[in-house]
Coordinates of C-alpha atoms in Angstrom, one line a residue:
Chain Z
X1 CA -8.5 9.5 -23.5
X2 CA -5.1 10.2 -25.4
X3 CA -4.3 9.3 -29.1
X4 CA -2.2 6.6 -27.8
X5 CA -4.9 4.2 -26.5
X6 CA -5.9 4.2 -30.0
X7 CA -2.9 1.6 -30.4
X8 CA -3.7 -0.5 -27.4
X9 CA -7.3 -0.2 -27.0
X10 CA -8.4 -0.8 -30.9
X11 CA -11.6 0.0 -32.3
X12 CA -11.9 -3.5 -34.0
X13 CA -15.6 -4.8 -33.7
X14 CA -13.9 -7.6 -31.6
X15 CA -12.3 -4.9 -29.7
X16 CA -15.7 -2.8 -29.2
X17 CA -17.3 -6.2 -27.9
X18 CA -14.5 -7.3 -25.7
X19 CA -14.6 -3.7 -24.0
X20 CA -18.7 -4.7 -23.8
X21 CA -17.3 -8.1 -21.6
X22 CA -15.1 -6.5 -19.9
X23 CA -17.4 -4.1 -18.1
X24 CA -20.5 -6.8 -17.9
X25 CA -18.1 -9.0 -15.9
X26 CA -16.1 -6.4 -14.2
X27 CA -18.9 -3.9 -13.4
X28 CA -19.9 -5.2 -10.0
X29 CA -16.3 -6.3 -8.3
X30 CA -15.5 -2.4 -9.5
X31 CA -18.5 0.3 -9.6
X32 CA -20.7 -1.2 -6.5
X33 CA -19.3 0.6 -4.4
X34 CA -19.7 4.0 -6.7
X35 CA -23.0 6.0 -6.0
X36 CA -23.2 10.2 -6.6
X37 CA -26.1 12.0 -5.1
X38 CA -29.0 13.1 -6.6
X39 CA -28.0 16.7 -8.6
X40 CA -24.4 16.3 -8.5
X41 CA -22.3 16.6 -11.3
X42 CA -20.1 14.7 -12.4
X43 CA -17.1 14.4 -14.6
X44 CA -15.8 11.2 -16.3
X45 CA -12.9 11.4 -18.3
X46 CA -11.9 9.3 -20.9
X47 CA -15.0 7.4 -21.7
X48 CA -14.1 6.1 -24.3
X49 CA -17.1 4.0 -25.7
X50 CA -18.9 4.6 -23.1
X51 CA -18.2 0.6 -21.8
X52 CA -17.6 1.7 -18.2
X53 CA -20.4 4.8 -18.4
X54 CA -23.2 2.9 -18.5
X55 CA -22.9 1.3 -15.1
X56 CA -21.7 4.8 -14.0
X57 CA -24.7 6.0 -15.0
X58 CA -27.2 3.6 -14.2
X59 CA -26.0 3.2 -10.6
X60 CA -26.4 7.0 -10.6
X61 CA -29.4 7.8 -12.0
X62 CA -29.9 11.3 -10.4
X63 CA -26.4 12.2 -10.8
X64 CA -25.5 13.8 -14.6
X65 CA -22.8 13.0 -16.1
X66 CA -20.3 14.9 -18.6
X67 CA -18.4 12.3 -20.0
X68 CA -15.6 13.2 -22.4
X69 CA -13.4 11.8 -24.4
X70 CA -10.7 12.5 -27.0
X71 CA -11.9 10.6 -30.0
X72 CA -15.1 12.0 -31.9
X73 CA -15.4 8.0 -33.4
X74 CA -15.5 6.6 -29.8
X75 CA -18.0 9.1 -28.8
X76 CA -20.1 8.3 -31.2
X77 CA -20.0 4.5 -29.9
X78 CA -20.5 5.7 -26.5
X79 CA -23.9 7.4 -28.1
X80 CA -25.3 4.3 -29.3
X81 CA -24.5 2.4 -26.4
X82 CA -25.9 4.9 -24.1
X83 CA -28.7 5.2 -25.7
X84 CA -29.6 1.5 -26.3
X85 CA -29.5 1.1 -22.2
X86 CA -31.9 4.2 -22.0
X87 CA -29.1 6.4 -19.9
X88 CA -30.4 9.8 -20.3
X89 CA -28.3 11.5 -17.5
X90 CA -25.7 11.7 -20.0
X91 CA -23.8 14.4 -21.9
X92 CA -20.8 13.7 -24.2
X93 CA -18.1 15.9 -25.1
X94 CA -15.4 15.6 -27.2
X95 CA -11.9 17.0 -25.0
X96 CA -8.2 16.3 -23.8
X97 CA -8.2 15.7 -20.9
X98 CA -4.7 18.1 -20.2
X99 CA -6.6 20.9 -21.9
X100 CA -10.3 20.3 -20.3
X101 CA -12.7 23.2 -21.6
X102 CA -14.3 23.6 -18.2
X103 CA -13.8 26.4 -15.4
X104 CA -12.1 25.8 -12.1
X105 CA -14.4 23.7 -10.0
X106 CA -17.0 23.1 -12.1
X107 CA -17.5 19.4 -10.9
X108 CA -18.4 17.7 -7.4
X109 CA -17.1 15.1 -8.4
X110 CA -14.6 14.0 -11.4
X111 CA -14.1 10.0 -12.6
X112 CA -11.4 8.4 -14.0
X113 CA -11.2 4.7 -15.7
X114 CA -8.5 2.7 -17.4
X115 CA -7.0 6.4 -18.4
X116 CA -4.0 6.8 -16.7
X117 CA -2.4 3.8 -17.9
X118 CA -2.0 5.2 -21.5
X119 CA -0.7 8.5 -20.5
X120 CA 2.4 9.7 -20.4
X121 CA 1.9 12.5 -17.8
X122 CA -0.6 11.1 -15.0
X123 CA 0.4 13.7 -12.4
X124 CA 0.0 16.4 -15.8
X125 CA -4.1 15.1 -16.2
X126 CA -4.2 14.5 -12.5
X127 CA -3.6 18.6 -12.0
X128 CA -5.9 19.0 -14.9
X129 CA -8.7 17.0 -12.9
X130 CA -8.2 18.3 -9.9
X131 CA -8.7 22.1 -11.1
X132 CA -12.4 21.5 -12.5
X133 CA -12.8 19.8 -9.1
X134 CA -14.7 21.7 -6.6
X135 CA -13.2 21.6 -2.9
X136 CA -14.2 18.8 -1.7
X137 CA -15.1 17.2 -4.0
X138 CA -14.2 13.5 -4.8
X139 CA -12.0 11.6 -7.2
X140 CA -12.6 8.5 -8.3
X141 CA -9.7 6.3 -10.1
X142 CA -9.8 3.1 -11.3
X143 CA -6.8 1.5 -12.7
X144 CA -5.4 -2.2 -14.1
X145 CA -2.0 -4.0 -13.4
X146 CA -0.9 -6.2 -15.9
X147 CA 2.5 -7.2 -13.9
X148 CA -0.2 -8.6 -11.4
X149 CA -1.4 -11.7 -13.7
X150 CA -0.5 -14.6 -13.7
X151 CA -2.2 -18.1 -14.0
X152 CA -1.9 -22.2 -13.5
X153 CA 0.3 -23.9 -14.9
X154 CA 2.5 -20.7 -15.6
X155 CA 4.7 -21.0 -18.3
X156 CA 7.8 -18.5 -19.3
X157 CA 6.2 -18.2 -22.8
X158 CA 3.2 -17.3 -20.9
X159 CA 4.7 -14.7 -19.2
X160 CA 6.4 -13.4 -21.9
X161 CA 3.0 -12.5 -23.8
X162 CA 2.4 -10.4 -21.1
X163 CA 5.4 -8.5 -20.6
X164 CA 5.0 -7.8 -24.8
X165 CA 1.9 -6.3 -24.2
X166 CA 2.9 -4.3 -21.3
X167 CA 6.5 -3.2 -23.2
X168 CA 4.2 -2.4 -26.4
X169 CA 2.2 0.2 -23.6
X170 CA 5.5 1.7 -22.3
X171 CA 7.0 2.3 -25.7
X172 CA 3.7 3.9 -26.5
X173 CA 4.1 6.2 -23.1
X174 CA 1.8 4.2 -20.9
X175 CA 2.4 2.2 -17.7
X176 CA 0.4 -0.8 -17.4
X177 CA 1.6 -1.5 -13.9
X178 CA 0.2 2.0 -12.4
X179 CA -2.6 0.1 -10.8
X180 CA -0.6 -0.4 -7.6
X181 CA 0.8 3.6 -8.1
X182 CA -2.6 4.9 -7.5
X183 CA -2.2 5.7 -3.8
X184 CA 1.3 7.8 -4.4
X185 CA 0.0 9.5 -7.7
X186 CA -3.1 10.4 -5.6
X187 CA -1.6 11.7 -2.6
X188 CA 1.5 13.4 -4.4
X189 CA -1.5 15.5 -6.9
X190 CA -2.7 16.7 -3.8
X191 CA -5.8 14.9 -2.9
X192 CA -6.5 13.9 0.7
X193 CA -7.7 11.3 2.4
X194 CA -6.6 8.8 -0.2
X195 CA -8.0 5.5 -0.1
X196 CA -7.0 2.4 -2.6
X197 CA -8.3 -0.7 -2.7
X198 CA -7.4 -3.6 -4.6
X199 CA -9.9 -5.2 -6.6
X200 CA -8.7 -8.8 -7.3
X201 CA -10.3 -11.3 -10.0
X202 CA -9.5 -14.7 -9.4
X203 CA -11.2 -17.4 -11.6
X204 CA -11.2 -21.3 -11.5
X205 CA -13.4 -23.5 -13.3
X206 CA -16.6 -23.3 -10.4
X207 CA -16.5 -19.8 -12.3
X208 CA -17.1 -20.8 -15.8
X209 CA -18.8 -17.4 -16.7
X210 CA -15.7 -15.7 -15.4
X211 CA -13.5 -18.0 -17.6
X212 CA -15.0 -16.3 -20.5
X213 CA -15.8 -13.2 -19.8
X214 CA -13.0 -12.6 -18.0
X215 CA -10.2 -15.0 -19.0
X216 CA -10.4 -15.4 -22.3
X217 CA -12.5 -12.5 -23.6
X218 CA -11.1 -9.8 -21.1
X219 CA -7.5 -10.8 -20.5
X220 CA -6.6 -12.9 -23.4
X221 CA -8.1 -11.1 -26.3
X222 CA -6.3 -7.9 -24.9
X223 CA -2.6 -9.8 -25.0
X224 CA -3.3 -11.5 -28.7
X225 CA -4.7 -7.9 -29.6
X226 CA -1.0 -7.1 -29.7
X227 CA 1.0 -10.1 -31.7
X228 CA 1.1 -8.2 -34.3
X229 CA 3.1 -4.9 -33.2
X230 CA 4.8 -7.7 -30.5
X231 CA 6.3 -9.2 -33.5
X232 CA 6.8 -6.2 -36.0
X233 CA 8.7 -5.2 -33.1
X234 CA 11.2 -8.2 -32.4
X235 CA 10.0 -8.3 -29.0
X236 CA 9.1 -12.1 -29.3
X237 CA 9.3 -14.6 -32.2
X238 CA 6.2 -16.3 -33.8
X239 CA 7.1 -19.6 -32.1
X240 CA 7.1 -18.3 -28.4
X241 CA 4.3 -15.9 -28.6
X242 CA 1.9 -18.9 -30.1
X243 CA 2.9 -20.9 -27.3
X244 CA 2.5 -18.4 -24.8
X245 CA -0.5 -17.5 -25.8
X246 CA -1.6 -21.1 -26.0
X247 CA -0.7 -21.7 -22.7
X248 CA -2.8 -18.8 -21.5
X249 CA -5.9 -20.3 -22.5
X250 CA -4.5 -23.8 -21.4
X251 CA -5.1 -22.3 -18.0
X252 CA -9.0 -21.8 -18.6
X253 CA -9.5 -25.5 -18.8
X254 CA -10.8 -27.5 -15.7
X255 CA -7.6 -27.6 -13.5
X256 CA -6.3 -24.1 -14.3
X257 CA -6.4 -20.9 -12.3
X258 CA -6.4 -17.1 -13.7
X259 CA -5.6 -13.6 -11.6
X260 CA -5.5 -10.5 -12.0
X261 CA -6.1 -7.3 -9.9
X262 CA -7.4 -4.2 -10.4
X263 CA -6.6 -0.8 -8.1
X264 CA -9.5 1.9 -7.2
X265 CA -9.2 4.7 -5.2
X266 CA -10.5 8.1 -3.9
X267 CA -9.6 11.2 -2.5
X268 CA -10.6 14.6 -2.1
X269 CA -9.8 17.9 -3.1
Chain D
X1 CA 4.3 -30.0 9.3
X2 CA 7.4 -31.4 7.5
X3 CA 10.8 -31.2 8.4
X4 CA 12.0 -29.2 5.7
X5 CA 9.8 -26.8 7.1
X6 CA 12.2 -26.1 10.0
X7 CA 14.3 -24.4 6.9
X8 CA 12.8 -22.4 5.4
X9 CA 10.4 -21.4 8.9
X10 CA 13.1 -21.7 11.2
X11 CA 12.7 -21.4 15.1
X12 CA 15.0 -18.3 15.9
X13 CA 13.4 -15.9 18.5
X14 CA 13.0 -13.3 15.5
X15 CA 11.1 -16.0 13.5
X16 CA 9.0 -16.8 16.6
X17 CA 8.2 -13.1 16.7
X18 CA 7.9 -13.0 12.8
X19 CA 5.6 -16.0 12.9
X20 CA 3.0 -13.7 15.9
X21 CA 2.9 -10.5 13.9
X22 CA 1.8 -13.2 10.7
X23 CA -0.7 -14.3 12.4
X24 CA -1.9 -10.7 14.5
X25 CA -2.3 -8.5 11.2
X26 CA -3.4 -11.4 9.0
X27 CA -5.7 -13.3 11.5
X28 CA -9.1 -10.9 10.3
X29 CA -8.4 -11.7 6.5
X30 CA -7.6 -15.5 7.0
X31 CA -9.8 -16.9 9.8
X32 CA -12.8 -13.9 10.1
X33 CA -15.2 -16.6 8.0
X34 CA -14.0 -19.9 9.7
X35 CA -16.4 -21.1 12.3
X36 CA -16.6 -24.7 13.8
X37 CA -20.2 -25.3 15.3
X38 CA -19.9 -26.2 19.3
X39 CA -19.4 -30.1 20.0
X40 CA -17.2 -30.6 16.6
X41 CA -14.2 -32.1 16.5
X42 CA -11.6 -30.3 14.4
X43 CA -8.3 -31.5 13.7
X44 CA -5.1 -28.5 12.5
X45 CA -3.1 -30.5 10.6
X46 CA 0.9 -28.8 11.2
X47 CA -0.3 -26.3 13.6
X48 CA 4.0 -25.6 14.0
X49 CA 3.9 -22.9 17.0
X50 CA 0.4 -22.3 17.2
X51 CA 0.3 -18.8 15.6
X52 CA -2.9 -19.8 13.8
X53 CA -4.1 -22.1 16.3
X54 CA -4.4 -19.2 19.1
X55 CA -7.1 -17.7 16.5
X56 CA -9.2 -20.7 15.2
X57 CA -9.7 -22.1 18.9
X58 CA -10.8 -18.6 20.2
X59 CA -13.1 -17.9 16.8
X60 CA -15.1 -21.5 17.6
X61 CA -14.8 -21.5 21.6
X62 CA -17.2 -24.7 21.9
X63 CA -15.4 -26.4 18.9
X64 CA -12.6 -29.2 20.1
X65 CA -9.7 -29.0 18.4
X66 CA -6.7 -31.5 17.9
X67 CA -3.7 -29.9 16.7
X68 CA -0.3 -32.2 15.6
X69 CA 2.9 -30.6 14.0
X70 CA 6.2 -33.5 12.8
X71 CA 8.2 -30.7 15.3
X72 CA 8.3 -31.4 19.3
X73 CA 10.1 -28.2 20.1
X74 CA 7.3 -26.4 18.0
X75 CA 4.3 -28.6 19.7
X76 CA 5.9 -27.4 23.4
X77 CA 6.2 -23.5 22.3
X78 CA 2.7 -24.3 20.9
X79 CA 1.4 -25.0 24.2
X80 CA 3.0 -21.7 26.0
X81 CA 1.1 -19.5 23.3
X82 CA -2.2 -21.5 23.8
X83 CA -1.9 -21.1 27.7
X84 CA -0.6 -17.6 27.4
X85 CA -4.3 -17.2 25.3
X86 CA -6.3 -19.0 27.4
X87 CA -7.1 -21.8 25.5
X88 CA -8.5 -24.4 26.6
X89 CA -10.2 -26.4 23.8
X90 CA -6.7 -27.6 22.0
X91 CA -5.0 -30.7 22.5
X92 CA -1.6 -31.1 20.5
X93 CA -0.2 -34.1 20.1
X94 CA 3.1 -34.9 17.9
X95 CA 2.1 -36.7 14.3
X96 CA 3.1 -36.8 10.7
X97 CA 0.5 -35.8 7.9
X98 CA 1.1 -38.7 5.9
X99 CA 0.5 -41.1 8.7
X100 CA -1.8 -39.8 11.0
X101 CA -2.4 -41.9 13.9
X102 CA -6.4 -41.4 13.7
X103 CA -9.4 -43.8 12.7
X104 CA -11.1 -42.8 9.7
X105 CA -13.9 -40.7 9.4
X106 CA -12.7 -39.5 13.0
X107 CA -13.0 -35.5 12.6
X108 CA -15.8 -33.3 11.2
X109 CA -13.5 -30.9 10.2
X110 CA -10.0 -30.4 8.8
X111 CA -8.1 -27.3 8.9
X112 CA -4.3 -27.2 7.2
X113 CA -2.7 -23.2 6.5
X114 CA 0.9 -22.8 5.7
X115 CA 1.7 -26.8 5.3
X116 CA 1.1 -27.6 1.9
X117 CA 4.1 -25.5 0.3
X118 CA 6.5 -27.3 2.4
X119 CA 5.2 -30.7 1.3
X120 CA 7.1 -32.8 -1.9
X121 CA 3.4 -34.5 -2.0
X122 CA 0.4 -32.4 -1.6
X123 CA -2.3 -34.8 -3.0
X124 CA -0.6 -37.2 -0.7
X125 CA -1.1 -35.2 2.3
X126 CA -4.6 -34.0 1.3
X127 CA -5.5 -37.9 0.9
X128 CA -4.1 -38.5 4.5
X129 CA -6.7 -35.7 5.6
X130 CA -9.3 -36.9 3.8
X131 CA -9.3 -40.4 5.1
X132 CA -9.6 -39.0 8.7
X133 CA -13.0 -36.6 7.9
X134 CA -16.6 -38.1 8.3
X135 CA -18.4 -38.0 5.3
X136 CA -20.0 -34.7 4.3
X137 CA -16.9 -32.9 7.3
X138 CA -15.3 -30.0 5.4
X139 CA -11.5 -29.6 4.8
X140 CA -10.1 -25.8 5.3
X141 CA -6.7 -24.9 3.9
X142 CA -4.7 -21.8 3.6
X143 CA -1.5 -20.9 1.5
X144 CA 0.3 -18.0 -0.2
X145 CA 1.8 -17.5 -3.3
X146 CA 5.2 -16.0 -3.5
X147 CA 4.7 -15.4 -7.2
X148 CA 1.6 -12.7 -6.2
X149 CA 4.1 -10.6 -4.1
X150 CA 4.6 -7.3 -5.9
X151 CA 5.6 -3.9 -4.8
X152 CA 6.4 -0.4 -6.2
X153 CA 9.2 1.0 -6.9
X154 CA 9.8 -2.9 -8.1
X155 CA 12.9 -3.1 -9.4
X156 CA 14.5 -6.4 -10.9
X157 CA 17.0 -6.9 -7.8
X158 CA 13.9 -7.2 -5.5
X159 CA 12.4 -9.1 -7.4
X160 CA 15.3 -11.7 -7.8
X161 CA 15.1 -12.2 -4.2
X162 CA 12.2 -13.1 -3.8
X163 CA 12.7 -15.6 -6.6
X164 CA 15.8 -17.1 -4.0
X165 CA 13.2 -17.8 -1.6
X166 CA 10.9 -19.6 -4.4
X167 CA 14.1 -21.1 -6.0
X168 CA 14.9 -22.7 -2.1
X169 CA 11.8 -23.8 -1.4
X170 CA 11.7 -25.5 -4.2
X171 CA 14.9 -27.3 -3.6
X172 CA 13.3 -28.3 -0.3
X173 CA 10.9 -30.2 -2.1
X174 CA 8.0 -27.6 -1.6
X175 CA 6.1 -25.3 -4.0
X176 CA 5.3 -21.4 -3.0
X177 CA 3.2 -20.8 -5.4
X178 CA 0.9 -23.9 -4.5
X179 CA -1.5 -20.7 -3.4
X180 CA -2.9 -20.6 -7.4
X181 CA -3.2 -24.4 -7.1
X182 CA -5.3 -25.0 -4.2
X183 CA -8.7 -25.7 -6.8
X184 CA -7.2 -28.3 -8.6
X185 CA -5.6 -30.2 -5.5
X186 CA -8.3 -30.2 -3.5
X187 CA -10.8 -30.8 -6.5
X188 CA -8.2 -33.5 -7.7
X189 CA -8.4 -34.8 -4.4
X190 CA -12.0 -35.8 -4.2
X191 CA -13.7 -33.2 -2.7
X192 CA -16.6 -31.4 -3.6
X193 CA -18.3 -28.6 -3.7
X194 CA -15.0 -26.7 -3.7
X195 CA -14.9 -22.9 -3.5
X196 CA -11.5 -20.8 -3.1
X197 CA -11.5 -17.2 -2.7
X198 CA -8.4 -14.7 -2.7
X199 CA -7.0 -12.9 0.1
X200 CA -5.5 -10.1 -1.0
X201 CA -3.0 -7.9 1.0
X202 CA -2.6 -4.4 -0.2
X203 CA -0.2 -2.1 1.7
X204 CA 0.2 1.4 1.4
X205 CA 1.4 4.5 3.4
X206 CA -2.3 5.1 4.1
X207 CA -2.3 1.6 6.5
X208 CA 1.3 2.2 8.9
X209 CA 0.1 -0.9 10.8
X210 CA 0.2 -2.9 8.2
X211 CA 3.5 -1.4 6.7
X212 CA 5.1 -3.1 10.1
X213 CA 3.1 -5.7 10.4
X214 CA 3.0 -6.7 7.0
X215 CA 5.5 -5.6 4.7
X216 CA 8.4 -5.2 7.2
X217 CA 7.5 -7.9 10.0
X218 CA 6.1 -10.7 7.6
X219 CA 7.2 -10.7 4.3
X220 CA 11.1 -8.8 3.8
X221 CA 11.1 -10.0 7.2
X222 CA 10.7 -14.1 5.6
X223 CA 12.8 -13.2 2.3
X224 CA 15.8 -11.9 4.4
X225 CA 15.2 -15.1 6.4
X226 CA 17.2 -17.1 3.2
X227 CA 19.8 -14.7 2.9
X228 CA 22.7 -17.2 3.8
X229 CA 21.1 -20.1 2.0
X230 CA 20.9 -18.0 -0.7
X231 CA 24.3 -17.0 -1.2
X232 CA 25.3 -20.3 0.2
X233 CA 23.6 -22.0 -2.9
X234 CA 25.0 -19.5 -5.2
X235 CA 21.3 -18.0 -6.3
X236 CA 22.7 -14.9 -6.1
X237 CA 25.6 -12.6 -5.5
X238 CA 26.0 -10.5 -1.9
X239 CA 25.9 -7.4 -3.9
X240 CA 22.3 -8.3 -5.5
X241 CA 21.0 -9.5 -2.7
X242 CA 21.5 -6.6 -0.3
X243 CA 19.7 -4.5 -3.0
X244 CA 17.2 -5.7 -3.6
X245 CA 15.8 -6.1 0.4
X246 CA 17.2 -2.2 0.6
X247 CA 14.5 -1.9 -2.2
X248 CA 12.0 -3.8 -0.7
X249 CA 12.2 -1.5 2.1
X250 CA 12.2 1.1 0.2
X251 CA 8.6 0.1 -1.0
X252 CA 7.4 0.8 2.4
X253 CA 8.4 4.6 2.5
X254 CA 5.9 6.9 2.2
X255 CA 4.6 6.8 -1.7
X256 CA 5.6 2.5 -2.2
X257 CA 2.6 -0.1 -2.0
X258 CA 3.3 -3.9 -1.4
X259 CA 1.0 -6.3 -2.6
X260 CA 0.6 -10.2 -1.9
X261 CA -2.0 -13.1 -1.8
X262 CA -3.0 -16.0 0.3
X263 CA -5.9 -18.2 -1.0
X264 CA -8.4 -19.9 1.2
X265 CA -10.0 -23.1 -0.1
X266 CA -13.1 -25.1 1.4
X267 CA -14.4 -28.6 0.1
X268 CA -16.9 -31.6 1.4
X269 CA -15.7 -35.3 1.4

């Protein structure tokens, strides 16, 4: 949703198929439980390229769906891939999500996926939800936590890749540890009945399709996405982020281990 | 089950108590899918004070179980718990993993949670278990991983202590993150058909049993447990430690979470 994911989230073609991975393996352990009624209508902010809106939409299918984003490029994505799974309950629009062009409780419902991280005012664009939010209506956020990775073997190097990625997101204004802030950034915007649930992935090798899509493709290509600004930076040196990174997919062979969780909840207004 | 156990899970009435709320608020997410058919013969391997015990015997009521722990005093306040329950399908008897005075092949079932991050040997101990199982009998085991804990606000002094607990269990010869590891030891061990799943514990304000039971009761509750070793060993200053449990707690107000994860494993021999 803001200009800043731009930096994080790229729009690489390996970028544009890892967001593709990440929702195929990912879709189930975090949209099952996520079905609107027939008629209702529904925001989702932040669609980016549309990787999460497809599921949204399918599971859906007599729900429509305004799904906006910031970037006119991403949109345009999100077009193609919308189209190419036949999801016609679909309208995109291109908005901020602090400066939505909707009235006061236009929505019954408003969605919100791997947004908040990026921002540097959640409680701002939680307001901003809330307002085109009907009363009682739902919200629906779904958030990552980088600080809860980690793998076997572990190695400080390892580590280290990690905490690069997730100083590279602070510096940029983000938070990639909101996931377990959902329930107080919830509550404290004024939603009740809050509800958060983790949504963990663990993955050993009786997983192998988890190994890639998740481990490697997922998690791994969104850490080496960053050497480059990690090291302009002089966050890390060459030598330790190779290794770390190297170690990372050392723990995708037979005898290694991989987690990570994920946060969802709901409320109402 | 070994005697470094008795330092890091001491017997103080408070650990006692500490050890019952473990088992009262965690017993649904550990134990809700374990079920020994009627006639089986089951042996808990370090069954310590019973706190687990009380729950398998009463989830598989026609299932006979024989539980041994290394500790005498912990076998005897075993059997106070187990009549206090009304369990009647238990026999504990005093025995060391590593030389367990069974025939082979003797159980259908093995069942170890908690033991293997105490022990300098795991693959050792899981060799000792295995040699006891009938072909085709299923092993159970159950561990947490220290390095999953998480919490917000997180702040580094919190965090350092729950490294002192890591860095003296390690000294003890044991391994707290062994929860990340269970795949490859019991895979490495020779049994098939392995399968471990996550058990996730998410706290928030939203769950004020679990806050107590959980948060408070089980986990600060265990850190603060090492306090004196801690400072003893020169880990970590008085000034640090104190902080960081007066921000643990402070992750159980209102708008904190806590986060932590056991991992259940199953295999055939």
């Amino acid at each position: 949703m803001s200009a800043e994911s731009a930096y994080v989230h790229g729009y690489s073609a390996r970028e544009a198929e890892r967001l593709g991975d990440q929702a195929g393996s990912l879709a189930h352990l975090l949209h099952n439980d996520t079905h609107y009624p027939a008629g209702s209508r529904v925001l989702e902010c932040g669609c980016g390229t549309g990787a999460q809106t497809v599921f949204l939409a399918s599971g859906s299918p007599e729900a429509h769906f305004t799904s906006v984003d910031l970037s006119a490029e991403s949109l345009e994505q999100a077009g193609t891939r919308l189209a190419a799974a036949g999801c016609r309950n679909v309208t995109l629009r291109q908005a901020d999500v602090f400066d939505l062009p909707f009235d006061d409780a236009s929505f019954d419902h408003v969605f919100v996926c791997f947004v908040l991280e990026h921002l540097a005012d959640p409680p701002g664009a939680l307001a901003s939800l809330r307002r085109v939010l009907r009363p009682a209506g739902s919200i629906t956020a779904i958030e990552g936590d980088h600080g809860s990775w980690y793998c076997h073997p572990q190695t400080a190097e390892a580590t280290r890749a990690v905490q690069c990625l997730m100083e590279i997101q602070a510096r940029l204004g983000g938070d990639s540890l909101i996931g377990r802030r959902l329930y107080p950034l919830l509550a404290a915007a004024g939603f009740r009945e809050v509800r958060v649930s983790p949504r963990m992935v663990y993955v050993d090798s009786s997983r192998p399709r988890q190994v890639e899509s998740f481990s490697k493709n997922t998690f791994i290509a969104m850490v080496e996405g960053v050497r480059h600004q990690a090291l302009s930076l002089g966050l890390v040196d060459a030598a330790t982020w190779d290794k770390g990174i190297a170690d990372m997919y050392r723990a995708t062979e037979a005898d290694g281990t991989f987690c990570y969780c994920f946060f969802k909840g709901t409320g109402l207004r």
